[in-house]
Amino acid sequence: MSNIYESAEATLGFISSPCLTKVELRVACRGISDRDALSKPDPCVVLKMQSHGQWFEVDRTEVIRSSSSPVFSKVFLVDYYFEEVQRLRYELHDISSGNNGLRDADFLGAMECTLGQIVSQRKLTKALLKQGNTAGKSSITVTAEELSGNDDYVELSFSARKLDDKCTVWDWDSNGKHDFIGEFQTTFKEMRAEQEGKQIQWECINPKYQMKKKNYRNSGVVILNHCKIIRMYSFLEYIMGGCQIQFTVAIDFTASNGDPRNSCSLHYIHPYQPNEYLKALVAVGEICQDYDSDKMFPAFGFGALIPPDFKVSHDFAVNFDEDNPECAGIQGVVEAYQNCLPKIQLYGPTNIAPIIQKVASSASEEMHTKEAMEYFILLILTDGVITDMADTREAIVHASHLPMSVIIVGVGNADFTDMQILDGDDGILRSPKGEPVLRDIVQFVPFKDFKHASPAALAKSVLAEVPNQVVDYYNAKGIKPKCMSDYESTRAFSP
């Protein structure tokens, strides 16, 4: 059991890609005890990041002399990737006087975590572990803050009067031959004066008329009706404000997967090598779990005959507890999946609309709170083309109005061409009645495209769009991040 989980986890590699944003990490320690009981330590913290299973130093703090509870002024600046597991290690060393190197330093303890864990909590405090992973009385606190430019935008509305026989600055003609009327120049600072109640207007000047006509004044006046700054919040502002990612898994148990007892089955449980379902589940789940404080994940199955009456179900709890389908951690989902295989009979058809509707029901309750509290991600793992396409399109169109994203991973070698319709990248998905999705919430990826890559590459592909989907939903609804008051002023707009 654990071998399969650890094997899948170990294959998660570090992939470089354009980062979502940069994060500042500040460090403080408490209760440091020196090996020399007669003096206080001279602490220094070294930050390391894991890449391809090895730790590499990113940066280190200054040395603070004679301090058992140092607050370091050095700020670590790291690139943040939502779609990757970024493993960090903080090492605390006692630097001997007159020496700033680590060769002769005493190791005082270390703490390992992921960047996702830090940003989801904004302030993470953990014990420093010494050799042999024994916890002492000392602890380390890491505080995160997003470093970003200003993503706000400006909404402008203009009107005009006495234009040269026209109604706009350019006279629009249906034949494409538009007539130039005039121009003017201004600055944003000048336009912002409208917010103070001042009427702002400019003379519209045509340079040709100005040169030819001695008594030329202008070709009309353009008036600024309003200048409104629209505040745009970032993904990390919602996460750091307390928004939780609710991660749900749905697994295909249709007969086309093959008998799980047969080594050719897509559900075959090898003692050392995880199957494609487990690889995809762990790769995506390992990332999403950092953004859920209770680490409890609902897991459902579809397309199987289930006990005790062995009727077909398309949304049964993998742990067979319909009242509480949640599993403890990604490890718990893996265990529930493996435990249920001998108890069910693979059947069909491949219907996924019921599971989308089930998660959408929970997301609908969140929508009514009008707060950025929970955003839902549904991971569907399936081996074949779905058989309820019309109902699925209807369910996705409905879900596009909710705080929800759907990730579909196609397992095996089936032809998934028809599944690309749901993705929406090649055109707007519509319900059978013609209603378009409000926003693109579906990402489909065939696992076979990543067969020779690490599961981390799969996770990167399917999760890359999630931050924008979260931001698009909450900003469109005009919903601010929670707990903004303590750092709202840090991003106050300045011209």
PDB file of N, CA, C and O in Angstrom, residues 164 169 179-184 203-213 216-220:
ATOM      1  N   ASP A 164     -17.430  68.003 -35.367  1.00  0.00           N
ATOM      2  CA  ASP A 164     -17.617  68.452 -36.748  1.00  0.00           C
ATOM      3  C   ASP A 164     -18.590  67.550 -37.490  1.00  0.00           C
ATOM      4  O   ASP A 164     -18.198  66.571 -38.161  1.00  0.00           O
ATOM      5  N   VAL A 169     -15.347  60.709 -32.161  1.00  0.00           N
ATOM      6  CA  VAL A 169     -14.083  61.302 -32.589  1.00  0.00           C
ATOM      7  C   VAL A 169     -13.672  60.767 -33.951  1.00  0.00           C
ATOM      8  O   VAL A 169     -13.073  61.454 -34.755  1.00  0.00           O
ATOM      9  N   ASP A 179     -13.690  58.627 -41.046  1.00  0.00           N
ATOM     10  CA  ASP A 179     -13.176  59.990 -41.176  1.00  0.00           C
ATOM     11  C   ASP A 179     -12.587  60.474 -39.861  1.00  0.00           C
ATOM     12  O   ASP A 179     -13.258  60.458 -38.826  1.00  0.00           O
ATOM     13  N   PHE A 180     -11.342  60.901 -39.901  1.00  0.00           N
ATOM     14  CA  PHE A 180     -10.673  61.424 -38.713  1.00  0.00           C
ATOM     15  C   PHE A 180     -11.206  62.810 -38.386  1.00  0.00           C
ATOM     16  O   PHE A 180     -11.293  63.678 -39.248  1.00  0.00           O
ATOM     17  N   ILE A 181     -11.595  63.016 -37.112  1.00  0.00           N
ATOM     18  CA  ILE A 181     -12.119  64.309 -36.685  1.00  0.00           C
ATOM     19  C   ILE A 181     -11.068  65.105 -35.930  1.00  0.00           C
ATOM     20  O   ILE A 181     -10.810  66.265 -36.235  1.00  0.00           O
ATOM     21  N   GLY A 182     -10.455  64.491 -34.937  1.00  0.00           N
ATOM     22  CA  GLY A 182      -9.466  65.215 -34.151  1.00  0.00           C
ATOM     23  C   GLY A 182      -8.900  64.346 -33.050  1.00  0.00           C
ATOM     24  O   GLY A 182      -9.252  63.172 -32.909  1.00  0.00           O
ATOM     25  N   GLU A 183      -8.036  64.956 -32.230  1.00  0.00           N
ATOM     26  CA  GLU A 183      -7.362  64.201 -31.177  1.00  0.00           C
ATOM     27  C   GLU A 183      -7.074  65.120 -29.996  1.00  0.00           C
ATOM     28  O   GLU A 183      -7.131  66.353 -30.106  1.00  0.00           O
ATOM     29  N   PHE A 184      -6.745  64.489 -28.881  1.00  0.00           N
ATOM     30  CA  PHE A 184      -6.310  65.242 -27.705  1.00  0.00           C
ATOM     31  C   PHE A 184      -5.401  64.337 -26.873  1.00  0.00           C
ATOM     32  O   PHE A 184      -5.387  63.116 -27.035  1.00  0.00           O
ATOM     33  N   GLU A 203     -10.451  69.808 -25.641  1.00  0.00           N
ATOM     34  CA  GLU A 203     -10.756  70.220 -27.010  1.00  0.00           C
ATOM     35  C   GLU A 203     -10.199  69.185 -27.976  1.00  0.00           C
ATOM     36  O   GLU A 203      -9.063  68.731 -27.828  1.00  0.00           O
ATOM     37  N   CYS A 204     -11.018  68.825 -28.949  1.00  0.00           N
ATOM     38  CA  CYS A 204     -10.618  67.837 -29.943  1.00  0.00           C
ATOM     39  C   CYS A 204     -10.004  68.584 -31.126  1.00  0.00           C
ATOM     40  O   CYS A 204     -10.680  69.369 -31.804  1.00  0.00           O
ATOM     41  N   ILE A 205      -8.716  68.372 -31.348  1.00  0.00           N
ATOM     42  CA  ILE A 205      -7.968  69.150 -32.340  1.00  0.00           C
ATOM     43  C   ILE A 205      -7.635  68.307 -33.563  1.00  0.00           C
ATOM     44  O   ILE A 205      -7.128  67.194 -33.444  1.00  0.00           O
ATOM     45  N   ASN A 206      -7.904  68.894 -34.750  1.00  0.00           N
ATOM     46  CA  ASN A 206      -7.478  68.296 -36.017  1.00  0.00           C
ATOM     47  C   ASN A 206      -6.274  69.086 -36.522  1.00  0.00           C
ATOM     48  O   ASN A 206      -6.417  70.258 -36.923  1.00  0.00           O
ATOM     49  N   PRO A 207      -5.064  68.525 -36.473  1.00  0.00           N
ATOM     50  CA  PRO A 207      -3.853  69.274 -36.836  1.00  0.00           C
ATOM     51  C   PRO A 207      -3.913  69.896 -38.232  1.00  0.00           C
ATOM     52  O   PRO A 207      -3.401  70.990 -38.443  1.00  0.00           O
ATOM     53  N   LYS A 208      -4.553  69.239 -39.204  1.00  0.00           N
ATOM     54  CA  LYS A 208      -4.627  69.783 -40.566  1.00  0.00           C
ATOM     55  C   LYS A 208      -5.457  71.064 -40.586  1.00  0.00           C
ATOM     56  O   LYS A 208      -5.079  72.057 -41.213  1.00  0.00           O
ATOM     57  N   TYR A 209      -6.602  71.052 -39.915  1.00  0.00           N
ATOM     58  CA  TYR A 209      -7.437  72.244 -39.845  1.00  0.00           C
ATOM     59  C   TYR A 209      -6.715  73.352 -39.090  1.00  0.00           C
ATOM     60  O   TYR A 209      -6.834  74.545 -39.413  1.00  0.00           O
ATOM     61  N   GLN A 210      -5.983  72.983 -38.052  1.00  0.00           N
ATOM     62  CA  GLN A 210      -5.273  73.966 -37.239  1.00  0.00           C
ATOM     63  C   GLN A 210      -4.237  74.717 -38.051  1.00  0.00           C
ATOM     64  O   GLN A 210      -4.012  75.920 -37.854  1.00  0.00           O
ATOM     65  N   MET A 211      -3.622  74.042 -39.002  1.00  0.00           N
ATOM     66  CA  MET A 211      -2.601  74.667 -39.840  1.00  0.00           C
ATOM     67  C   MET A 211      -3.226  75.507 -40.954  1.00  0.00           C
ATOM     68  O   MET A 211      -2.699  76.554 -41.315  1.00  0.00           O
ATOM     69  N   LYS A 212      -4.375  75.084 -41.483  1.00  0.00           N
ATOM     70  CA  LYS A 212      -4.976  75.751 -42.633  1.00  0.00           C
ATOM     71  C   LYS A 212      -5.889  76.910 -42.259  1.00  0.00           C
ATOM     72  O   LYS A 212      -5.987  77.900 -42.983  1.00  0.00           O
ATOM     73  N   LYS A 213      -6.571  76.817 -41.108  1.00  0.00           N
ATOM     74  CA  LYS A 213      -7.568  77.809 -40.736  1.00  0.00           C
ATOM     75  C   LYS A 213      -7.048  78.714 -39.627  1.00  0.00           C
ATOM     76  O   LYS A 213      -6.710  78.247 -38.544  1.00  0.00           O
ATOM     77  N   TYR A 216      -9.390  78.741 -36.514  1.00  0.00           N
ATOM     78  CA  TYR A 216      -9.751  77.405 -36.048  1.00  0.00           C
ATOM     79  C   TYR A 216      -9.581  77.299 -34.520  1.00  0.00           C
ATOM     80  O   TYR A 216      -8.532  77.669 -33.982  1.00  0.00           O
ATOM     81  N   ARG A 217     -10.597  76.828 -33.846  1.00  0.00           N
ATOM     82  CA  ARG A 217     -10.503  76.615 -32.388  1.00  0.00           C
ATOM     83  C   ARG A 217     -10.420  75.130 -32.053  1.00  0.00           C
ATOM     84  O   ARG A 217      -9.484  74.674 -31.413  1.00  0.00           O
ATOM     85  N   ASN A 218     -11.391  74.384 -32.493  1.00  0.00           N
ATOM     86  CA  ASN A 218     -11.375  72.937 -32.258  1.00  0.00           C
ATOM     87  C   ASN A 218     -12.420  72.284 -33.137  1.00  0.00           C
ATOM     88  O   ASN A 218     -13.202  72.968 -33.805  1.00  0.00           O
ATOM     89  N   SER A 219     -12.436  70.962 -33.103  1.00  0.00           N
ATOM     90  CA  SER A 219     -13.433  70.205 -33.852  1.00  0.00           C
ATOM     91  C   SER A 219     -14.457  69.577 -32.916  1.00  0.00           C
ATOM     92  O   SER A 219     -15.069  68.560 -33.229  1.00  0.00           O
ATOM     93  N   GLY A 220     -14.583  70.180 -31.760  1.00  0.00           N
ATOM     94  CA  GLY A 220     -15.539  69.684 -30.793  1.00  0.00           C
ATOM     95  C   GLY A 220     -14.870  69.481 -29.436  1.00  0.00           C
ATOM     96  O   GLY A 220     -13.676  69.723 -29.272  1.00  0.00           O
TER      97      GLY A 220
END
